[in-house]
Every structure is written in C-alpha cells, then in structure tokens.
Tab-separated table of C-alpha atoms and ligand atoms in Angstrom:
chain	number	residue	atom	x	y	z
E	124	MET	CA	103.906	82.532	72.531
E	125	MET	CA	106.099	84.539	70.337
E	126	ARG	CA	102.892	85.977	68.708
E	127	THR	CA	101.989	87.719	71.950
E	128	ILE	CA	105.011	89.817	72.199
E	129	PRO	CA	103.990	92.486	69.691
E	130	HIS	CA	100.782	92.907	71.450
E	131	ILE	CA	102.401	93.455	74.687
E	132	ALA	CA	104.616	95.944	73.236
E	133	PHE	CA	101.801	97.735	71.618
E	134	TYR	CA	100.165	97.724	74.906
E	135	LEU	CA	103.027	99.288	76.696
E	136	ALA	CA	103.418	101.839	73.928
E	137	LEU	CA	99.838	102.669	74.407
E	138	LEU	CA	100.290	103.133	78.165
E	139	THR	CA	103.330	105.220	77.575
E	140	ALA	CA	101.418	107.435	75.272
E	141	VAL	CA	98.594	107.902	77.790
E	142	GLY	CA	101.305	108.496	80.466
E	143	THR	CA	102.841	111.360	78.585
E	144	ALA	CA	99.562	113.255	78.134
E	145	ASP	CA	99.332	116.542	79.797
E	146	ALA	CA	99.145	116.635	83.614
E	147	ALA	CA	95.578	117.381	83.700
E	148	SER	CA	94.746	113.953	82.630
E	149	PHE	CA	96.586	112.455	85.488
E	150	VAL	CA	93.973	113.934	87.828
E	151	LYS	CA	91.794	111.002	86.503
E	152	ILE	CA	93.915	108.510	88.506
E	153	LEU	CA	92.835	110.347	91.751
E	154	GLU	CA	89.349	110.405	92.963
E	155	ILE	CA	88.602	113.628	94.924
E	156	GLN	CA	86.547	112.807	97.950
E	157	LYS	CA	85.102	115.640	100.062
E	158	VAL	CA	85.607	114.635	103.643
E	159	THR	CA	84.350	117.637	105.719
E	160	GLU	CA	84.549	121.438	105.088
E	161	ASN	CA	87.875	122.250	103.412
E	162	VAL	CA	89.187	118.551	103.938
E	163	TYR	CA	89.589	116.014	101.209
E	164	ALA	CA	91.030	112.771	100.547
E	165	LEU	CA	92.626	112.166	97.033
E	166	VAL	CA	91.974	108.607	96.606
E	167	GLY	CA	94.460	106.571	94.389
E	168	PRO	CA	94.085	103.091	92.970
E	169	LYS	CA	94.569	100.211	95.220
E	170	GLU	CA	96.730	98.218	92.765
E	171	GLN	CA	100.283	97.885	92.120
E	172	ARG	CA	102.301	100.874	90.810
E	173	ASP	CA	102.326	101.408	87.101
E	174	VAL	CA	102.893	104.046	84.330
E	175	GLY	CA	99.219	105.029	84.631
E	176	ASN	CA	99.172	105.676	88.250
E	177	LEU	CA	102.609	107.165	88.540
E	178	ALA	CA	103.126	105.324	91.867
E	179	ASN	CA	100.250	107.118	93.312
E	180	ASN	CA	98.633	103.867	94.307
E	181	ALA	CA	97.606	105.322	97.880
E	182	THR	CA	95.423	107.832	99.554
E	183	PHE	CA	96.669	111.430	100.220
E	184	GLY	CA	94.995	114.092	102.379
E	185	VAL	CA	94.509	117.927	101.665
E	186	VAL	CA	93.299	120.538	104.151
E	187	VAL	CA	92.670	123.966	102.730
E	188	THR	CA	93.185	126.987	105.119
E	189	ASN	CA	92.844	130.756	104.561
E	190	GLU	CA	96.765	130.797	104.183
E	191	GLY	CA	97.414	127.764	102.031
E	192	VAL	CA	97.117	124.123	101.568
E	193	VAL	CA	98.526	121.262	104.026
E	194	LEU	CA	99.090	118.144	102.070
E	195	MET	CA	99.261	114.739	103.809
E	196	ASP	CA	101.799	112.699	101.703
E	197	PRO	CA	103.621	114.017	98.456
E	198	GLY	CA	102.959	111.109	95.911
E	199	GLY	CA	105.108	108.463	94.730
E	200	SER	CA	107.139	110.325	91.956
E	201	TRP	CA	107.623	113.782	90.471
E	202	LYS	CA	104.901	113.185	88.070
E	203	GLY	CA	102.641	111.622	90.870
E	204	ALA	CA	103.194	114.886	92.763
E	205	GLN	CA	102.237	116.872	89.806
E	206	ALA	CA	99.017	114.911	89.390
E	207	ILE	CA	98.247	115.474	93.143
E	208	HIS	CA	98.905	119.336	92.599
E	209	GLU	CA	96.368	119.337	89.598
E	210	ALA	CA	93.804	117.744	91.722
E	211	ILE	CA	94.430	120.414	94.496
E	212	LYS	CA	94.196	123.155	91.808
E	213	SER	CA	90.773	121.879	91.094
E	214	ILE	CA	89.734	122.331	94.662
E	215	THR	CA	91.536	125.728	95.455
E	216	ASP	CA	93.977	128.314	94.098
E	217	LYS	CA	95.788	128.361	97.341
E	218	PRO	CA	99.431	127.255	97.441
E	219	VAL	CA	100.643	124.250	99.179
E	220	LYS	CA	102.668	125.449	102.106
E	221	PHE	CA	103.380	122.213	103.950
E	222	VAL	CA	103.727	118.557	103.064
E	223	VAL	CA	103.807	115.925	105.729
E	224	ASP	CA	105.453	112.596	104.840
E	225	THR	CA	103.456	110.288	107.062
E	226	GLY	CA	105.910	107.025	106.565
E	227	GLY	CA	108.586	105.434	104.632
E	228	GLN	CA	106.824	103.910	101.626
E	229	ASP	CA	107.600	105.325	98.115
E	230	HIS	CA	104.244	107.219	97.967
E	231	ARG	CA	104.738	108.799	101.313
E	232	TRP	CA	108.001	110.704	100.282
E	233	LEU	CA	109.309	110.100	96.714
E	234	GLY	CA	107.156	113.086	95.497
E	235	ASN	CA	109.089	115.354	97.905
E	236	ALA	CA	111.418	116.762	95.136
E	237	TYR	CA	108.461	118.324	93.255
E	238	TRP	CA	106.985	119.910	96.469
E	239	ALA	CA	110.443	121.234	97.403
E	240	ALA	CA	110.556	122.900	93.966
E	241	GLN	CA	107.129	124.651	94.575
E	242	GLY	CA	108.658	126.014	97.924
E	243	ALA	CA	106.696	123.935	100.398
E	244	THR	CA	108.102	122.838	103.809
E	245	ILE	CA	108.180	119.116	104.252
E	246	ILE	CA	107.873	117.573	107.660
E	247	ALA	CA	108.450	114.034	108.710
E	248	SER	CA	109.720	111.979	111.712
E	249	GLU	CA	113.296	111.347	112.203
E	250	ASP	CA	112.573	107.642	111.924
E	251	ALA	CA	110.852	108.161	108.632
E	252	VAL	CA	113.810	110.194	107.284
E	253	ALA	CA	116.229	107.361	108.402
E	254	ASP	CA	114.009	104.988	106.552
E	255	HIS	CA	114.081	107.047	103.409
E	256	LYS	CA	117.831	107.198	103.577
E	257	GLU	CA	118.086	103.455	104.128
E	258	ARG	CA	115.592	102.197	101.574
E	259	GLY	CA	115.482	105.080	98.993
E	260	SER	CA	117.896	103.531	96.529
E	261	LEU	CA	116.091	100.272	96.576
E	262	GLN	CA	112.680	102.104	96.096
E	263	LEU	CA	114.010	103.962	93.279
E	264	THR	CA	115.261	100.894	91.474
E	265	ALA	CA	111.827	99.135	91.850
E	266	LEU	CA	110.072	102.335	90.822
E	267	LYS	CA	112.145	102.279	87.602
E	268	ASN	CA	110.823	98.921	86.778
E	269	PHE	CA	107.201	100.069	87.272
E	270	LEU	CA	107.431	103.541	85.801
E	271	GLY	CA	110.135	103.582	83.125
E	272	LYS	CA	110.366	107.078	81.610
E	273	GLN	CA	107.529	108.273	83.783
E	274	MET	CA	110.207	108.397	86.632
E	275	GLU	CA	111.530	111.557	85.169
E	276	GLY	CA	112.490	114.134	87.880
E	277	THR	CA	112.099	111.821	90.844
E	278	GLU	CA	114.867	112.044	93.139
E	279	PRO	CA	115.287	111.758	96.824
E	280	VAL	CA	114.717	114.859	98.755
E	281	TYR	CA	114.557	114.694	102.702
E	282	ALA	CA	112.286	116.441	105.005
E	283	ASP	CA	113.101	120.205	105.824
E	284	VAL	CA	111.590	119.781	109.364
E	285	LYS	CA	112.255	116.483	111.483
E	286	PHE	CA	110.596	115.573	114.896
E	287	GLU	CA	111.232	112.837	117.210
E	288	ASP	CA	107.719	111.676	118.394
E	289	GLY	CA	105.382	114.788	117.953
E	290	TYR	CA	105.326	117.950	116.025
E	291	THR	CA	102.366	120.670	116.121
E	292	PHE	CA	102.134	123.379	113.778
E	293	GLU	CA	99.462	126.059	112.661
E	294	LEU	CA	98.285	127.352	109.247
E	295	GLY	CA	95.437	129.723	108.802
E	296	GLY	CA	94.378	129.280	112.350
E	297	ILE	CA	94.095	125.630	111.926
E	298	GLU	CA	96.167	123.310	114.103
E	299	PHE	CA	97.807	120.164	112.883
E	300	GLN	CA	99.176	117.672	115.410
E	301	ILE	CA	101.587	115.074	114.051
E	302	LYS	CA	102.174	112.046	116.078
E	303	HIS	CA	104.723	109.209	115.646
E	304	PRO	CA	103.465	106.606	117.870
E	305	GLY	CA	106.032	103.890	116.848
E	306	GLN	CA	106.805	101.398	114.082
E	307	ALA	CA	103.778	100.247	112.193
E	308	HIS	CA	103.743	99.627	108.388
E	309	THR	CA	107.143	101.353	108.291
E	310	PRO	CA	109.465	102.278	111.180
E	311	GLY	CA	108.627	106.065	110.890
E	312	ASP	CA	104.753	106.054	110.421
E	313	SER	CA	102.915	109.058	111.725
E	314	PHE	CA	99.426	110.300	111.897
E	315	VAL	CA	98.063	113.782	111.521
E	316	TRP	CA	95.445	114.856	113.691
E	317	VAL	CA	93.306	118.071	113.007
E	318	PRO	CA	91.238	118.713	116.120
E	319	SER	CA	89.079	121.444	114.778
E	320	LYS	CA	87.912	119.036	111.945
E	321	LYS	CA	87.882	115.909	114.007
E	322	ALA	CA	89.851	114.357	111.285
E	323	VAL	CA	92.952	112.253	111.243
E	324	PHE	CA	95.140	111.415	108.321
E	325	THR	CA	96.651	108.135	109.334
E	326	GLY	CA	99.139	107.138	106.394
E	327	ASP	CA	99.814	103.536	106.212
E	328	ILE	CA	98.718	102.867	109.749
E	329	VAL	CA	95.142	102.389	108.262
E	330	TYR	CA	94.234	100.484	105.257
E	331	VAL	CA	90.545	100.024	104.301
E	332	GLU	CA	88.996	98.053	101.456
E	333	ARG	CA	92.128	96.436	100.715
E	334	ILE	CA	94.255	94.043	102.675
E	335	LEU	CA	97.305	95.703	104.564
E	336	GLY	CA	100.822	94.396	103.810
E	337	VAL	CA	103.232	93.480	106.573
E	338	GLY	CA	106.632	93.577	105.307
E	339	SER	CA	110.172	93.280	106.808
E	340	GLN	CA	109.903	96.936	107.436
E	341	SER	CA	106.728	96.684	109.533
E	342	ASN	CA	106.097	95.483	112.999
E	343	ALA	CA	102.351	94.193	113.489
E	344	LYS	CA	102.626	94.467	117.378
E	345	SER	CA	103.535	98.085	117.450
E	346	TRP	CA	101.229	98.658	114.625
E	347	ILE	CA	98.342	97.598	116.770
E	348	ALA	CA	99.539	100.040	119.483
E	349	ALA	CA	100.095	102.816	116.905
E	350	PHE	CA	96.298	102.094	115.620
E	351	GLU	CA	95.188	102.358	119.390
E	352	ALA	CA	97.030	105.698	119.814
E	353	MET	CA	95.251	107.065	116.705
E	354	ALA	CA	91.685	105.633	117.748
E	355	ALA	CA	91.968	107.274	121.299
E	356	LEU	CA	91.445	110.590	119.482
E	357	LEU	CA	87.889	109.311	118.662
E	358	PRO	CA	88.072	110.939	115.123
E	359	GLU	CA	84.863	111.464	113.178
E	360	HIS	CA	86.704	111.208	109.991
E	361	VAL	CA	89.579	108.756	109.147
E	362	VAL	CA	91.421	109.433	106.061
E	363	PRO	CA	93.370	106.203	105.612
E	364	GLY	CA	96.627	105.404	103.808
E	365	HIS	CA	94.844	103.265	101.298
E	366	GLY	CA	91.110	103.379	100.490
E	367	HIS	CA	88.405	105.894	100.911
E	368	ALA	CA	87.970	108.335	103.952
E	369	THR	CA	85.754	106.456	106.385
E	370	THR	CA	84.750	105.997	109.894
E	371	LEU	CA	86.784	104.845	112.817
E	372	GLU	CA	84.667	101.647	112.974
E	373	LYS	CA	85.491	100.809	109.366
E	374	ALA	CA	89.245	101.346	109.971
E	375	LYS	CA	88.901	99.155	113.109
E	376	ALA	CA	87.195	96.323	110.910
E	377	ASP	CA	89.709	96.328	107.843
E	378	THR	CA	92.983	97.276	109.795
E	379	TYR	CA	92.814	96.680	113.591
E	380	ALA	CA	90.787	93.463	113.700
E	381	TYR	CA	93.029	92.001	110.910
E	382	LEU	CA	96.113	92.611	112.752
E	383	ILE	CA	94.668	91.102	115.964
E	384	ASN	CA	93.395	88.136	114.193
E	385	LEU	CA	96.904	87.539	112.493
E	386	ARG	CA	98.827	87.863	115.771
E	387	GLU	CA	96.319	85.611	117.710
E	388	LYS	CA	96.280	82.924	114.944
E	389	ILE	CA	99.995	82.876	114.683
E	390	ALA	CA	100.507	82.759	118.394
E	391	LYS	CA	98.319	79.590	118.462
E	392	HIS	CA	100.221	78.155	115.616
E	393	ILE	CA	103.498	78.535	117.362
E	394	ASP	CA	102.083	77.246	120.562
E	395	ALA	CA	100.990	74.163	118.671
E	396	GLY	CA	104.649	73.661	117.357
E	397	GLY	CA	103.673	74.988	113.845
E	398	ASP	CA	106.567	76.137	111.588
E	399	MET	CA	106.954	78.986	108.972
E	400	ILE	CA	105.673	76.989	106.067
E	401	GLY	CA	102.571	75.992	107.939
E	402	SER	CA	101.902	79.533	109.021
E	403	VAL	CA	100.246	80.268	105.818
E	404	GLU	CA	97.357	78.029	106.536
E	405	ILE	CA	96.135	79.974	109.569
E	406	ASP	CA	92.456	81.072	109.279
E	407	GLN	CA	92.207	84.727	107.708
E	408	SER	CA	88.838	83.849	105.969
E	409	ASP	CA	86.864	86.689	107.913
E	410	PHE	CA	89.003	89.142	105.841
E	411	SER	CA	88.730	87.562	102.404
E	412	TYR	CA	86.407	90.492	101.333
E	413	LEU	CA	89.343	92.763	101.191
E	414	ASP	CA	90.918	93.529	98.034
E	415	GLN	CA	94.208	91.760	97.284
E	416	PHE	CA	93.551	89.171	100.029
E	417	GLU	CA	94.643	86.274	97.736
E	418	SER	CA	98.061	87.810	97.048
E	419	LEU	CA	98.946	89.205	100.464
E	420	ALA	CA	97.351	87.081	103.233
E	421	LYS	CA	99.804	84.159	103.217
E	422	ARG	CA	102.817	86.442	102.906
E	423	ASN	CA	101.500	88.555	105.944
E	424	ALA	CA	101.267	85.256	107.948
E	425	GLN	CA	104.850	84.303	107.254
E	426	GLN	CA	106.064	87.888	108.076
E	427	VAL	CA	104.073	87.794	111.331
E	428	TYR	CA	105.426	84.280	112.091
E	429	SER	CA	108.937	85.508	111.750
E	430	GLU	CA	108.241	88.551	113.875
E	431	MET	CA	106.562	86.410	116.737
E	432	GLU	CA	108.973	83.411	116.619
E	433	TRP	CA	111.230	85.216	119.063
E	434	GLU	CA	108.764	87.110	121.204
C	1174	ZN	ZN1	101.150	102.617	101.604
C-alpha cells in the first residue's frame, strides 16, 4: 500500500498545478447553456467539491440586461466566483450589478466576497443570511479540506439587501421577483422569477439529473410546498440548482416526485412500526436513474424518517 502514496501525491500536485492556471481555464468547469434570449445557465459538475471545480459543483443563472448582469448565486469560493465571472465575460462585457444568494449552501454564498469587491449588490433572504452566519465557519472548514490553497480569498461576506419573504427589483427594464417560500434544501431557499422571460431560477429547490440531498438543514415537507409555489408560476424555463436548465416537467420528475415518494414511503414504514435503521430499505428504485443515487438515497431516507417521526 505504501507504494501508492507517491502516486496520490503526484496526482494531487498535478491537480494543484491545473488549479493554479489562469482564470480563463476555470471556465472549462462551467458549461454555458443558453436558455432563452439573454438568459444563461452556467452548469457546474454534479460531483463533490474539489480543487478542479473550486466548489462550483452547482448550476448558476445569468440574465443580461441593457444596464448590466444579474447573477443567480455567486459560486462556492473566491476563485469559483472568478471562474463564473470569466464565463460571463465570454457572454457579455456588461458588469455584474446584482448577485442573488438563493440559499445557504456554500455555492450559494461563499463567492460573495469576490462580487462585493467588484461592486455588485448582493441580495438574500433573512433566513438565508441567518443560515450563512450559523453554518459559515463549518462550511469554510469543510471547504479547506476540499480546496486547500484554492480557498485563497474566500471569506464570509453577507448580503447587502435582506428581505423576509419576497423582494422585487428591476435592471434594464427587466423585473426580477425573488420569493422565499419557506425551508427547502436549506432554511433560506429562494427562487427568482423573471416574468418577461418566463424563466425561474430555483437554486436548491430543484435538482435535475442527480439525486437531491436531504440534510439536517432541510425540510422535505416544506420543500414540497416550496416546489409547488415555484411550479404555480408555470415557467417555460427552469434553471435548477443542480443540472441543466430544463422544463417544469423534468423538474417535477427529478425533484418533486422524488420528495413525494420519499415521504409517502417513509410514512408507510412508520405506520408499519418500522425504525430508522430499516428506513433505508424503502423502495426508491424509480429514481435509481439519478446520478449519485447510490450514495445519497439511503441517507435521504434516514433524514426524512427523523423528520417525520414526530409529525
Ligand atoms: Zn446545492
């Protein structure tokens, strides 16, 4: 086993060398997907955070207006934010004026410091900011393990504009309606509705292509309600928190139906006198096509069990 250590060390060194290349090369970690006129999804990888993806393992949203750019979610680190900026520069030379933090996960706010330095106004729900303050140091510690030196410059910066359950603003004649429907993947999750584009940016309320994660900071029951509030807008374009921009139908299949199944199966399991250990055996096989199903499905079942045990 000792013989493998130099190989691992070499691999890490190689990754670090790649990671320290100029910012332009970071664009490669984000796929630029045109959604509709002047609307883009920057699609990051669906895997874990690492030195290569700079904690941008999520999807970010871009709307270009005559007066500047609105960015949905800042990236997971300073350098992650810089990579997003490089991607935006390949679309437009307009400056980023507003950044919306749609939730409490690292990729929804730990890039804020970079955007604050560019002079952008950062907007988030009060619940999201409370979550940033509560979990920030834990997230930074975890990120240090994933990113090492690539963490450079990453520090907590909180939103300039906070709102309770809704906030509307305009840029270049385009209206942006932010709604915080309640706790979903994290306590402060919001979606951003752009009526003139019939596009919604859902943050972590919607995952497509990969399985969503229910954690101790989540609430599956109100997540379902949050999804319904988003779906009621009948968006033509859904830019999810993870995966490619898609249709409402696909968002329903990969997120909504998954959450409904999870809660229904756990309810039956509890009614039958099942315990937490046994909860991992509930049938989620209809969703085994989702990326990372093997690593997260059972954990999700246990988390929803602990949530429903006292309902
Ligand atoms: Zn996420």
